Amino acid sequence: MSENNKIQDVILISRSRYSDSRGYFNELSKQDYTFAELSFVQTNHSRSLQGTLRGLHYQIGKPQGKLVHVITGRIFDVAVDLRPDSPTFGQWVGEYLCEERADSLWIPPGFAHGFYVLSPQADIIYECTAHYSQPDERAIRWDDPTLAIDWPLLENVPLRLSDKDDNAPLWDESAFDTNDDAK
């Protein structure tokens, strides 16, 4: 396991892959010292095509911690600190995650999350610490100039965005109350 230097709470988890002539085996998650106090209540699977950018998504009132795994393909995964009392509030961190390395990224509650697909297709599984809550769902525009995320956009590949992500509010227009007691 290695901690990211920029935002200490976002953790890149390196795992071993066990390969032989039949294929390979990975442990995606394990109740060890890192996640012993957490309870994952929802697991999501997302399949996206090259050039897809999803995010930046978060929930107010019922924030989700996410353990992100790439099953097939390669993505650039981003977390933005939304915790107003944090010394890294408003900062972002990005990690390349891919099938071959079998790394995972832990994004704690209180962060916005997004990713960009670099491979022809990517399958992502993310385990969540809180259920999805549509009334609490929020988004920040992916290309917000205040955040200045350095997305590794591919040349000659059209950007694929949902209407929700394309029309998300900017950082300065967003509400960040991600406290569980907010409601």
CSV table of N, CA, C and O in Angstrom, one decimal, residues 23-24 39-40 60 71 94 96 115 138 142 148 155 158 169:
chain,number,residue,atom,x,y,z
A,23,GLY,N,-4.6,-17.9,-16.6
A,23,GLY,CA,-5.1,-16.5,-16.5
A,23,GLY,C,-4.4,-15.9,-15.2
A,23,GLY,O,-3.3,-16.1,-15.0
A,24,TYR,N,-5.3,-15.2,-14.5
A,24,TYR,CA,-4.7,-14.5,-13.3
A,24,TYR,C,-5.8,-14.5,-12.2
A,24,TYR,O,-7.0,-14.7,-12.4
A,39,SER,N,-17.6,-0.3,6.5
A,39,SER,CA,-18.6,-1.3,6.0
A,39,SER,C,-19.0,-0.8,4.6
A,39,SER,O,-19.5,0.3,4.4
A,40,PHE,N,-18.8,-1.7,3.6
A,40,PHE,CA,-19.2,-1.4,2.3
A,40,PHE,C,-20.6,-1.9,2.1
A,40,PHE,O,-20.9,-3.1,2.3
A,60,ILE,N,-24.1,15.1,-0.8
A,60,ILE,CA,-24.2,15.8,0.4
A,60,ILE,C,-25.0,15.1,1.4
A,60,ILE,O,-25.9,14.3,1.0
A,71,ILE,N,-11.2,-3.4,-13.6
A,71,ILE,CA,-11.3,-4.8,-13.9
A,71,ILE,C,-10.7,-5.0,-15.3
A,71,ILE,O,-9.9,-6.0,-15.6
A,94,GLY,N,-4.9,12.7,-8.9
A,94,GLY,CA,-5.2,11.8,-10.0
A,94,GLY,C,-4.3,10.6,-10.0
A,94,GLY,O,-3.1,10.8,-9.8
A,96,TYR,N,-3.4,6.9,-12.3
A,96,TYR,CA,-3.7,6.0,-13.4
A,96,TYR,C,-4.0,4.6,-12.8
A,96,TYR,O,-3.2,4.1,-12.0
A,115,PHE,N,-13.6,10.0,-13.4
A,115,PHE,CA,-12.6,9.2,-14.1
A,115,PHE,C,-12.7,9.5,-15.6
A,115,PHE,O,-13.8,9.8,-16.1
A,138,ARG,N,-24.7,15.3,-6.2
A,138,ARG,CA,-24.2,16.6,-6.7
A,138,ARG,C,-23.1,16.4,-7.7
A,138,ARG,O,-22.5,15.3,-7.7
A,142,TRP,N,-16.4,19.1,-14.8
A,142,TRP,CA,-15.1,18.4,-14.9
A,142,TRP,C,-13.9,19.3,-15.3
A,142,TRP,O,-12.8,19.1,-15.0
A,148,ALA,N,-8.7,23.2,-12.1
A,148,ALA,CA,-7.6,23.0,-13.1
A,148,ALA,C,-7.0,21.6,-13.1
A,148,ALA,O,-5.8,21.4,-13.1
A,155,GLU,N,-5.9,12.8,-27.9
A,155,GLU,CA,-6.1,13.5,-29.2
A,155,GLU,C,-7.0,12.7,-30.1
A,155,GLU,O,-6.8,11.5,-30.2
A,158,PRO,N,-13.2,11.7,-29.4
A,158,PRO,CA,-14.3,12.6,-28.9
A,158,PRO,C,-14.5,12.4,-27.4
A,158,PRO,O,-14.5,11.2,-26.9
A,169,PRO,N,-22.5,22.4,-12.3
A,169,PRO,CA,-22.1,23.8,-11.9
A,169,PRO,C,-20.5,23.8,-11.7
A,169,PRO,O,-19.9,22.8,-11.4
